[in-house]
PDB file of C-alpha atoms in Angstrom:
ATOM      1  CA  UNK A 155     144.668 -54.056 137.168  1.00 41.00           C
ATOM      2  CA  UNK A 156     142.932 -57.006 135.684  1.00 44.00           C
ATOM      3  CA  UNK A 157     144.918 -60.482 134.881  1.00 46.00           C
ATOM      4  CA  UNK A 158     145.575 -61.489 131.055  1.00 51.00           C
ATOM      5  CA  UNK A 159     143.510 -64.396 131.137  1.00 63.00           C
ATOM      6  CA  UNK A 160     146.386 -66.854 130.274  1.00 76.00           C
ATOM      7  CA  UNK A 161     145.916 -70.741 130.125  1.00 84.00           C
ATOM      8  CA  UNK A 162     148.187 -70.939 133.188  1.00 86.00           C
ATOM      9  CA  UNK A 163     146.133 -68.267 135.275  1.00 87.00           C
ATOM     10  CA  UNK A 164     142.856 -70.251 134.269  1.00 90.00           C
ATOM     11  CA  UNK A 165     144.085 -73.897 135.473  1.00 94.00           C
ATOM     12  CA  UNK A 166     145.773 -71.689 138.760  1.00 95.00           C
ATOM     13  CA  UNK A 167     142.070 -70.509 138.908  1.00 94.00           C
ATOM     14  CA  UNK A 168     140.475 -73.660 138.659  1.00 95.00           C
ATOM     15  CA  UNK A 169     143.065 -75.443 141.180  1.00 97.00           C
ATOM     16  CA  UNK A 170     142.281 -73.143 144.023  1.00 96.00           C
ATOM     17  CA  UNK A 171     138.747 -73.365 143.513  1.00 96.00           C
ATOM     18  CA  UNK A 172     138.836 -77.006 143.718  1.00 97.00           C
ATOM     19  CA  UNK A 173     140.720 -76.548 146.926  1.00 96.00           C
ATOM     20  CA  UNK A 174     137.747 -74.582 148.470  1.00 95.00           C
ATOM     21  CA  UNK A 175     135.393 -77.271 147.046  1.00 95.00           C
ATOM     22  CA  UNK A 176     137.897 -80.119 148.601  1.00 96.00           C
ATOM     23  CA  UNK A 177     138.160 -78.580 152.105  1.00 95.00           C
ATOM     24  CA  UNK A 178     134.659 -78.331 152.538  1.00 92.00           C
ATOM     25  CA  UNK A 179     133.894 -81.594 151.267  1.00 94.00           C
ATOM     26  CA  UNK A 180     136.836 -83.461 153.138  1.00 95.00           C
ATOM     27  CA  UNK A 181     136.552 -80.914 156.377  1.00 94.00           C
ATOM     28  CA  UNK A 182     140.131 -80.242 156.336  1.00 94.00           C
ATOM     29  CA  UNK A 183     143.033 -77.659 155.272  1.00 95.00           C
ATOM     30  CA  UNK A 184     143.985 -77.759 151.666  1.00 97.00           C
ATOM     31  CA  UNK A 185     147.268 -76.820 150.501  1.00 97.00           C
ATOM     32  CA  UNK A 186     148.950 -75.476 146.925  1.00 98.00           C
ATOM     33  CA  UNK A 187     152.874 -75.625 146.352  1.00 97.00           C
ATOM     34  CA  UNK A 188     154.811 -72.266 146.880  1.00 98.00           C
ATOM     35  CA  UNK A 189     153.556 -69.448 144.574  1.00 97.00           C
ATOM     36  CA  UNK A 190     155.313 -66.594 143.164  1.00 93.00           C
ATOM     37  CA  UNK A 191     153.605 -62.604 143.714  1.00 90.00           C
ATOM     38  CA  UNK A 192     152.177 -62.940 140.686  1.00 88.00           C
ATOM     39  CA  UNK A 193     150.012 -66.534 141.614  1.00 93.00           C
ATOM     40  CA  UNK A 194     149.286 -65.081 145.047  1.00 94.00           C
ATOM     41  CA  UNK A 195     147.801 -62.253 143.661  1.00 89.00           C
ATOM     42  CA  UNK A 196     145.365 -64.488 141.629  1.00 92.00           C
ATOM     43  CA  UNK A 197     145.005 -66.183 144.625  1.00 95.00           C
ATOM     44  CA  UNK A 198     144.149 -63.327 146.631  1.00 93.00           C
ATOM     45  CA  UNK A 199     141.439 -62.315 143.750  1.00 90.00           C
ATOM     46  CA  UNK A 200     140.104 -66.128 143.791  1.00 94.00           C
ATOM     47  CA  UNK A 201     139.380 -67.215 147.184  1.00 94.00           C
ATOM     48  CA  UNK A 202     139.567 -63.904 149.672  1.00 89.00           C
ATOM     49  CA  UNK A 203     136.164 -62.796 148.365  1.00 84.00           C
ATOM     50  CA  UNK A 204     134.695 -65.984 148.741  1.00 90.00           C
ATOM     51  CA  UNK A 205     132.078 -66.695 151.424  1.00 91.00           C
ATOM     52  CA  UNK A 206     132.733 -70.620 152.019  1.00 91.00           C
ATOM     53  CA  UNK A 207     135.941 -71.187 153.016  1.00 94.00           C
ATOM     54  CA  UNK A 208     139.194 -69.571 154.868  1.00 95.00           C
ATOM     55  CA  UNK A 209     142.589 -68.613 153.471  1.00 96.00           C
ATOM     56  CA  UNK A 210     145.817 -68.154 154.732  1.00 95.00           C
ATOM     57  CA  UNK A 211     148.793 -66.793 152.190  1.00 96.00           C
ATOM     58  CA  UNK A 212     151.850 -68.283 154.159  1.00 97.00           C
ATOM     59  CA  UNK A 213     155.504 -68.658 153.480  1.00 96.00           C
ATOM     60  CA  UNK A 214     157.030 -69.340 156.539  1.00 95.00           C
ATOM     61  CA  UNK A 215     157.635 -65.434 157.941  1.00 94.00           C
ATOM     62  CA  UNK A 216     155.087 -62.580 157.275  1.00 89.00           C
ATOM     63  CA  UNK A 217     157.331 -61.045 154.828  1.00 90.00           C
ATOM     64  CA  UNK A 218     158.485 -63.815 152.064  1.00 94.00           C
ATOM     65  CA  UNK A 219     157.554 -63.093 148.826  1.00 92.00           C
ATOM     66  CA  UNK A 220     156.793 -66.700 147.763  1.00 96.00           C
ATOM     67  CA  UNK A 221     153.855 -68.090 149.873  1.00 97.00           C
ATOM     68  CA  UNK A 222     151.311 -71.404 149.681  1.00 98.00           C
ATOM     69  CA  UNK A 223     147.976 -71.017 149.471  1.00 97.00           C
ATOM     70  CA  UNK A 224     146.308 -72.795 152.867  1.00 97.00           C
ATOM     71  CA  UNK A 225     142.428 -73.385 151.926  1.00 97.00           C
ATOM     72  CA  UNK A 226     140.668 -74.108 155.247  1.00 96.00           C
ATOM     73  CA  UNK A 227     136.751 -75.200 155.507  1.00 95.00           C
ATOM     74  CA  UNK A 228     134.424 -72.090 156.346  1.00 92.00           C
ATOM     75  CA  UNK A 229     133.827 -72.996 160.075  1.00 94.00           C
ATOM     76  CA  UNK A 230     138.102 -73.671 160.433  1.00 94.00           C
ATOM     77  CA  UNK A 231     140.192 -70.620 161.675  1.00 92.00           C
ATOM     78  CA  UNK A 232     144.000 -70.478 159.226  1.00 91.00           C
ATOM     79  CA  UNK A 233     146.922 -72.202 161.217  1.00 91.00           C
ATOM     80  CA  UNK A 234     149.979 -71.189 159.796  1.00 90.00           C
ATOM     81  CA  UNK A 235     151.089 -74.028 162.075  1.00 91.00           C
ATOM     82  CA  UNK A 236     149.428 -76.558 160.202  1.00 92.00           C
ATOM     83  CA  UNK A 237     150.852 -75.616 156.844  1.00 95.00           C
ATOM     84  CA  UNK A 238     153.411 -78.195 155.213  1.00 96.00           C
ATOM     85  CA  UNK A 239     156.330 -76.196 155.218  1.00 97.00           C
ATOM     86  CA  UNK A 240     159.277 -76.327 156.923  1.00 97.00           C
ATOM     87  CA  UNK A 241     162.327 -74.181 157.162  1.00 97.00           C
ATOM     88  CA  UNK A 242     165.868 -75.756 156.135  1.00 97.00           C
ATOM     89  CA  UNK A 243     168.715 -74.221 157.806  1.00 97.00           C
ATOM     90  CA  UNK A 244     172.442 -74.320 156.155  1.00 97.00           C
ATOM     91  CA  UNK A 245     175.274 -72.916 158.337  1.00 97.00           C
ATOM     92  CA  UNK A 246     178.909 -72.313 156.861  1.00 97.00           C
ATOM     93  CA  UNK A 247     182.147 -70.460 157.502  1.00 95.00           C
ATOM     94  CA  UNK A 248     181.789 -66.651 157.897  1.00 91.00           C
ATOM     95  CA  UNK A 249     184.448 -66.133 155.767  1.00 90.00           C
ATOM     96  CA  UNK A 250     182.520 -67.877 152.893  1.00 94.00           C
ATOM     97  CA  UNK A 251     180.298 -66.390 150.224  1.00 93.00           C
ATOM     98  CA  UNK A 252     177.016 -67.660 149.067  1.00 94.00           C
ATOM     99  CA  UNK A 253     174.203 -66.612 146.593  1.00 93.00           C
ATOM    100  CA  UNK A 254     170.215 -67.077 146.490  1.00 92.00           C
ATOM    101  CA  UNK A 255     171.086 -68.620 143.018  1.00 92.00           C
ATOM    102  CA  UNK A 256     174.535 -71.095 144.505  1.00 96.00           C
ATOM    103  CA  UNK A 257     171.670 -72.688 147.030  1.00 97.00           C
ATOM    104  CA  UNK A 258     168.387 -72.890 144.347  1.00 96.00           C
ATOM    105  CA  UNK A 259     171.244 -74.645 141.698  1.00 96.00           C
ATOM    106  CA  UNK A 260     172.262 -76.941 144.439  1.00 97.00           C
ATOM    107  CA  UNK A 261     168.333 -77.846 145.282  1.00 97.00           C
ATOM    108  CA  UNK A 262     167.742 -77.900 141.637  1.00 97.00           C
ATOM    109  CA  UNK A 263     170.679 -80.544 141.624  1.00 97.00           C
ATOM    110  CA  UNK A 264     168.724 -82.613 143.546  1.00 96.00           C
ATOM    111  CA  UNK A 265     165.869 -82.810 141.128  1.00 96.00           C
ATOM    112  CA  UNK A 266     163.142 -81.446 143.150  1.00 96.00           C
ATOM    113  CA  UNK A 267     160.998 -78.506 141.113  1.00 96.00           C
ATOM    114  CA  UNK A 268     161.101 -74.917 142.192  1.00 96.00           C
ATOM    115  CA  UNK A 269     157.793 -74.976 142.929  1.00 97.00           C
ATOM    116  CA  UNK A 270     158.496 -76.839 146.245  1.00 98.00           C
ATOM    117  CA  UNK A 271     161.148 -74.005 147.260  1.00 98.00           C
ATOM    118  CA  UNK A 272     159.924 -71.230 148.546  1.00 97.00           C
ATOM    119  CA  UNK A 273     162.320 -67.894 149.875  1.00 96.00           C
ATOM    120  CA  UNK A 274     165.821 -68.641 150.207  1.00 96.00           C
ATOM    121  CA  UNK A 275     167.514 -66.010 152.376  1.00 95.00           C
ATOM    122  CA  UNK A 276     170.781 -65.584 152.339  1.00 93.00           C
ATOM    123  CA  UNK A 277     173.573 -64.572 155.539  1.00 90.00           C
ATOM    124  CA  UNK A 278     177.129 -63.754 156.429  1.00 89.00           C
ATOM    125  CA  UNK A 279     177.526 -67.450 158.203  1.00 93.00           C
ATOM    126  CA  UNK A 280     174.040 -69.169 157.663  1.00 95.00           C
ATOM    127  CA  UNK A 281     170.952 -69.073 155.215  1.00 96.00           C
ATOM    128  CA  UNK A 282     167.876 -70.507 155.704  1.00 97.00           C
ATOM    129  CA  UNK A 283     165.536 -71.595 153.062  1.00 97.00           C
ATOM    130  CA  UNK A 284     161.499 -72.325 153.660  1.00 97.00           C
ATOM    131  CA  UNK A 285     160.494 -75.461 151.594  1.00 98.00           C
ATOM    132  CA  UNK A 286     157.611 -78.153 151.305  1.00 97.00           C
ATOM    133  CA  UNK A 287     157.932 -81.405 153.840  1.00 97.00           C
ATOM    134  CA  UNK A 288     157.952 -83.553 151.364  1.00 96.00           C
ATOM    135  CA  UNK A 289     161.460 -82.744 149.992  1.00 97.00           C
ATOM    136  CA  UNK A 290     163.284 -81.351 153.297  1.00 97.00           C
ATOM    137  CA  UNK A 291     164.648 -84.824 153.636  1.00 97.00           C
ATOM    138  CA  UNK A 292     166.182 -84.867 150.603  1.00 97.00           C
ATOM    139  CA  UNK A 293     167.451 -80.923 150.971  1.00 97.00           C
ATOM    140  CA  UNK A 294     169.078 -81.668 154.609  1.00 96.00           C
ATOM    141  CA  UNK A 295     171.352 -84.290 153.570  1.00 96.00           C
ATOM    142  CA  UNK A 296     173.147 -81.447 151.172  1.00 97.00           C
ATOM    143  CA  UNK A 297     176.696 -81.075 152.364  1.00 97.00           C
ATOM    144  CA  UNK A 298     177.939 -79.292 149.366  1.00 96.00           C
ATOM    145  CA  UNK A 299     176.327 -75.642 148.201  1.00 97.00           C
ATOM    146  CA  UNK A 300     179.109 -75.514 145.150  1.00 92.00           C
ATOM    147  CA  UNK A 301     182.465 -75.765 146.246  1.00 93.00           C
ATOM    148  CA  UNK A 302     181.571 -74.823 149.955  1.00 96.00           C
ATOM    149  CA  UNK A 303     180.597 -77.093 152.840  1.00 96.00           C
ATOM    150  CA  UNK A 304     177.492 -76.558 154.620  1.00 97.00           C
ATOM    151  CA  UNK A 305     176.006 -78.166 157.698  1.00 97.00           C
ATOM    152  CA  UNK A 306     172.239 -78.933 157.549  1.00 97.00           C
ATOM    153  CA  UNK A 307     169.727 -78.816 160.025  1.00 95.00           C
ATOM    154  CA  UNK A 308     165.583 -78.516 159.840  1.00 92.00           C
ATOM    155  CA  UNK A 309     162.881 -77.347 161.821  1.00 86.00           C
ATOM    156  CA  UNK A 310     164.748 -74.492 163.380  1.00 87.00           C
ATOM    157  CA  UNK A 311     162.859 -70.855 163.518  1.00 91.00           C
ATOM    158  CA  UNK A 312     162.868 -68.652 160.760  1.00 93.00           C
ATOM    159  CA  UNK A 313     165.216 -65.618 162.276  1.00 92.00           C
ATOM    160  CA  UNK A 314     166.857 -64.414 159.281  1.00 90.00           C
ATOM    161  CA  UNK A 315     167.196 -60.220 159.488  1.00 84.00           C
ATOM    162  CA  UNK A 316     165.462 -58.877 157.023  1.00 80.00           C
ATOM    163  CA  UNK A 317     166.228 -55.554 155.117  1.00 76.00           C
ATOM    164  CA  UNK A 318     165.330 -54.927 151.344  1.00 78.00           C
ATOM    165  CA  UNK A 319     167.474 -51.943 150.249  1.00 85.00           C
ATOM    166  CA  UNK A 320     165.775 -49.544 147.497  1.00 92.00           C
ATOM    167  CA  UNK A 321     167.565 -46.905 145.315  1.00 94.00           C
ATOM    168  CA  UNK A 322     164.718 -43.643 144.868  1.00 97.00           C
ATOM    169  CA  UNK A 323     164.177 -42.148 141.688  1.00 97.00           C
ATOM    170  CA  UNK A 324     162.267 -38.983 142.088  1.00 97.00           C
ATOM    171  CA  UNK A 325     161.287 -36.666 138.891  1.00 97.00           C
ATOM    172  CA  UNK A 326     158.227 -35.192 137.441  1.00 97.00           C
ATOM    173  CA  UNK A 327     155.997 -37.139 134.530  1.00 97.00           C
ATOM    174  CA  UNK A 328     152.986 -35.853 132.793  1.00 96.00           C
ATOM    175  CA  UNK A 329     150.713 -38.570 134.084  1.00 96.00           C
ATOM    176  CA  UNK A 330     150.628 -41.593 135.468  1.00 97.00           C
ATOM    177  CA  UNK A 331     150.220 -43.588 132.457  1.00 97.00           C
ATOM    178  CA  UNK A 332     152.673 -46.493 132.332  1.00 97.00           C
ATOM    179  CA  UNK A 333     154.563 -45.430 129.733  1.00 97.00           C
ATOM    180  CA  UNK A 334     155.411 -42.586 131.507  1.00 97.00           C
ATOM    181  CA  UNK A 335     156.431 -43.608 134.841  1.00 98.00           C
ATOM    182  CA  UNK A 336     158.683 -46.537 133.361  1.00 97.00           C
ATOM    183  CA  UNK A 337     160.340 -44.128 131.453  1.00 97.00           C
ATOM    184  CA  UNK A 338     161.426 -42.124 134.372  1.00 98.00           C
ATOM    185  CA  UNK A 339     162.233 -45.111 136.631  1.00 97.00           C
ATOM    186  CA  UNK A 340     164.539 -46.785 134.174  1.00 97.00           C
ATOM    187  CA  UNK A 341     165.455 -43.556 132.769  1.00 96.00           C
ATOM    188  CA  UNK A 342     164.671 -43.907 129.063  1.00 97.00           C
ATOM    189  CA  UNK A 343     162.524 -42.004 126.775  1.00 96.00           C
ATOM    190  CA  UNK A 344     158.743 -42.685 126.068  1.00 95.00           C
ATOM    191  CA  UNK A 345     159.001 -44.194 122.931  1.00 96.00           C
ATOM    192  CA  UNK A 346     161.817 -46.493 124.113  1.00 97.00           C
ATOM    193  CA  UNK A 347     159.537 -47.395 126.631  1.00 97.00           C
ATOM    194  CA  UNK A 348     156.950 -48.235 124.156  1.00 96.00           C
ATOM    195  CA  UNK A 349     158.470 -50.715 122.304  1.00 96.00           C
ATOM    196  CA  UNK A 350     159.798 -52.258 125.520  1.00 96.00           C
ATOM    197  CA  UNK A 351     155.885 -52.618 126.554  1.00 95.00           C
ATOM    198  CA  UNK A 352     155.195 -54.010 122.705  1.00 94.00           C
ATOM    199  CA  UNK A 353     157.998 -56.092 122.666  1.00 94.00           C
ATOM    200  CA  UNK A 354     156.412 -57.888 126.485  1.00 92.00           C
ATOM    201  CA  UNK A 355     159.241 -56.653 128.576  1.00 94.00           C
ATOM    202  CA  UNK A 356     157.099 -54.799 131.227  1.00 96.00           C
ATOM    203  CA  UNK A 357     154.508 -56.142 133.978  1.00 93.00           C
ATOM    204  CA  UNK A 358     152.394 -54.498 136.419  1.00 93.00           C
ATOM    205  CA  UNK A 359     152.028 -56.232 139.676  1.00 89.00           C
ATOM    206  CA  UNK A 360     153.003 -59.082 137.944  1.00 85.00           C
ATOM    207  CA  UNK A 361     150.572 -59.116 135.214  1.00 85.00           C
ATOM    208  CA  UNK A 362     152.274 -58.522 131.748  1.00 86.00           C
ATOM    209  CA  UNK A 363     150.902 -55.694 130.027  1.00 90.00           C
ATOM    210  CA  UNK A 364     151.201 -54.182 125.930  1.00 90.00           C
ATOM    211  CA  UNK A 365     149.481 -50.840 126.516  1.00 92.00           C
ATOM    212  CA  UNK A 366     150.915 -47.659 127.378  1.00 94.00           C
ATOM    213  CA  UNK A 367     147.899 -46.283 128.419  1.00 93.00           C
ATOM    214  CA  UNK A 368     147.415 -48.426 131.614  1.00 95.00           C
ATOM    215  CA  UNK A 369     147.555 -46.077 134.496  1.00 96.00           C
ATOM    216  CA  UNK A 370     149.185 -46.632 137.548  1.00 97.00           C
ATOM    217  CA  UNK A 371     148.380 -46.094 140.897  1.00 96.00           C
ATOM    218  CA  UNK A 372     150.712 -45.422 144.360  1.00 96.00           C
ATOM    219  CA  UNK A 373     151.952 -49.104 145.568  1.00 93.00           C
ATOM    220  CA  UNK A 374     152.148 -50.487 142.331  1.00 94.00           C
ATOM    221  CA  UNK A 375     155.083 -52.497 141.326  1.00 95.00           C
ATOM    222  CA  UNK A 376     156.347 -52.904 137.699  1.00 96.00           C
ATOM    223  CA  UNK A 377     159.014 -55.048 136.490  1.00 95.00           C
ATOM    224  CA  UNK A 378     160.769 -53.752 133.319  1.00 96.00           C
ATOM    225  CA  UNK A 379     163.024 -56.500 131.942  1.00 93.00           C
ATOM    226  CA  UNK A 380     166.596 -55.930 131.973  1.00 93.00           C
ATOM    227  CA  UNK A 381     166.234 -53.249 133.937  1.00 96.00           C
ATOM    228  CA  UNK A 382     165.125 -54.074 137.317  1.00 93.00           C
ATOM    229  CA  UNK A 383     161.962 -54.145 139.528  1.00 94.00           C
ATOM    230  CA  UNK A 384     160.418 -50.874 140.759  1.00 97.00           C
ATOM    231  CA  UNK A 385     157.234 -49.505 142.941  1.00 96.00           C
ATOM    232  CA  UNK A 386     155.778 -46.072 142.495  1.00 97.00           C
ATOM    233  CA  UNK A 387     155.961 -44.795 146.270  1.00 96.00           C
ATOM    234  CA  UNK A 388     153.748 -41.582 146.277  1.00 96.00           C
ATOM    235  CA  UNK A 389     152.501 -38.648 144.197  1.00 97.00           C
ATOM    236  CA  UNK A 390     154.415 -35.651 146.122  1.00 95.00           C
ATOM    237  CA  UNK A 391     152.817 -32.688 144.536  1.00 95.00           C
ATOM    238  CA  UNK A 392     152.296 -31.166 141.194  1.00 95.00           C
ATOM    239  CA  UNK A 393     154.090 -28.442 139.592  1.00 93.00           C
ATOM    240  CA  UNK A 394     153.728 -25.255 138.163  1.00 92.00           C
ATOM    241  CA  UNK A 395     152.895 -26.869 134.932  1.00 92.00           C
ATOM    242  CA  UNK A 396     150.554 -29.304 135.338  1.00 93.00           C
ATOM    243  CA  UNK A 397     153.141 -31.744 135.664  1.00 96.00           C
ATOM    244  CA  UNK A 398     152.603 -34.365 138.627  1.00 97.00           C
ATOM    245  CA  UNK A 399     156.261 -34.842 141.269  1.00 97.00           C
ATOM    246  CA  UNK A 400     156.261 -38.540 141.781  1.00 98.00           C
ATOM    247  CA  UNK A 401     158.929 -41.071 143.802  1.00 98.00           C
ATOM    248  CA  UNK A 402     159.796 -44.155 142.590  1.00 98.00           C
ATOM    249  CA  UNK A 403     161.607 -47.016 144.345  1.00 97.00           C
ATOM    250  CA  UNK A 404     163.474 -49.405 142.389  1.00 96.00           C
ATOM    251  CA  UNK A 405     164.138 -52.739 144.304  1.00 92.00           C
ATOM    252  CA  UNK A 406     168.083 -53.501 144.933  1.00 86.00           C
TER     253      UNK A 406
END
């Protein structure tokens, strides 16, 4: 799957190749804001083939979905330690309920950008949220998450358990062409599907697409707007017909 070559993708491009030029230069780690999947992908595609320098994708647990960049100098082994992130830690009453989106309004609040936010994860009594140095100051002193009262505290571990719950969707589809396999996972016909794809409504790994024809392969994840977020598991078989058995997992 290639990347549309967008003028944000090109100046995310040139960014992280100036950080590979910088470390070298400087002889030090180099360090982007938190990215989303689809910026570490380009990432990934940028730097990991590249023969001068060392990169570490990091977000504060092995898991989180939004990560920084850490661009180290060729001869420098990646130390998550070293990377400017911190984790924020709010605790509340167990009887209380929070959201992902109740704490990223009340950071918003504070008039820090989201790019300096990375996973917020959410418990029955606590949540902890992984965010840049530079504004965990100001994000500690919150004592207020809406209506609720929270109690601050930074630099503890990351320990939140995590679990991401799927719903599967298994049926058969006549290929693996996009068009297809959305249609089964959000349970539409094909042409519906179409003009969800023409209208810009679907990605693949993160990476907008407009053609039905784009095939996908197993571990792929496509996003179908007002629908949800899905991942083709595996091909099981293929039937009597021709037709190919496939599992889909659609992210809850």
């Amino acid at each position: 799957m290639s990347f549309s070559d967008s003028l944000d993708d090109r100046i995310l491009t040139a960014h992280l190749c100036d950080l590979a030029e910088r470390a070298n230069r400087d002889c030090t780690g180099c360090y982007t804001r938190f990215l989303d999947e689809r910026q570490i992908m380009i990432a990934e595609k940028t730097l990991l083939g590249r023969a001068d320098c060392n990169v570490k994708l990091w977000g504060g647990y092995e898991e989180a979905r939004r990560k920084i960049c850490c661009v180290y100098p060729v001869w420098m082994e990646p130390d998550e330690s070293l990377a400017p992130i911190v984790c924020v830690t709010y605790r509340y009453r167990c009887g209380d309920k929070l959201t992902h989106r109740d704490f990223l309004g009340a950071f918003m609040s504070c008039g820090i950008q989201r790019e300096t936010v990375g996973d917020i994860v959410i418990g029955k009594d606590k949540a902890q949220a992984i965010v840049t140095q530079a504004v965990a100051p100001i994000l500690r002193d919150i004592t207020k998450v809406g209506r609720i009262g929270v109690k601050a505290s930074e630099g503890d571990s990351f320990d939140m358990p995590l679990q991401q719950n799927f719903r599967e969707i298994s049926g058969t589809v006549s290929s693996l062409r996009i068009d297809s396999v959305a249609a089964l996972g959000i349970r539409e016909s094909r042409e519906k599907t179409v003009r969800l794809l023409q209208q810009g409504r679907i990605e693949v790994n993160y990476s907008e697409i407009t053609s039905p024809s784009v095939k996908l392969t197993e571990g792929d994840v496509f996003v179908v707007r007002g629908f949800g977020k899905y991942r083709l598991k595996k091909v099981t078989g293929l039937s009597k017909k021709g037709r190919l058995h496939i599992l889909i997992e659609q992210y809850l």
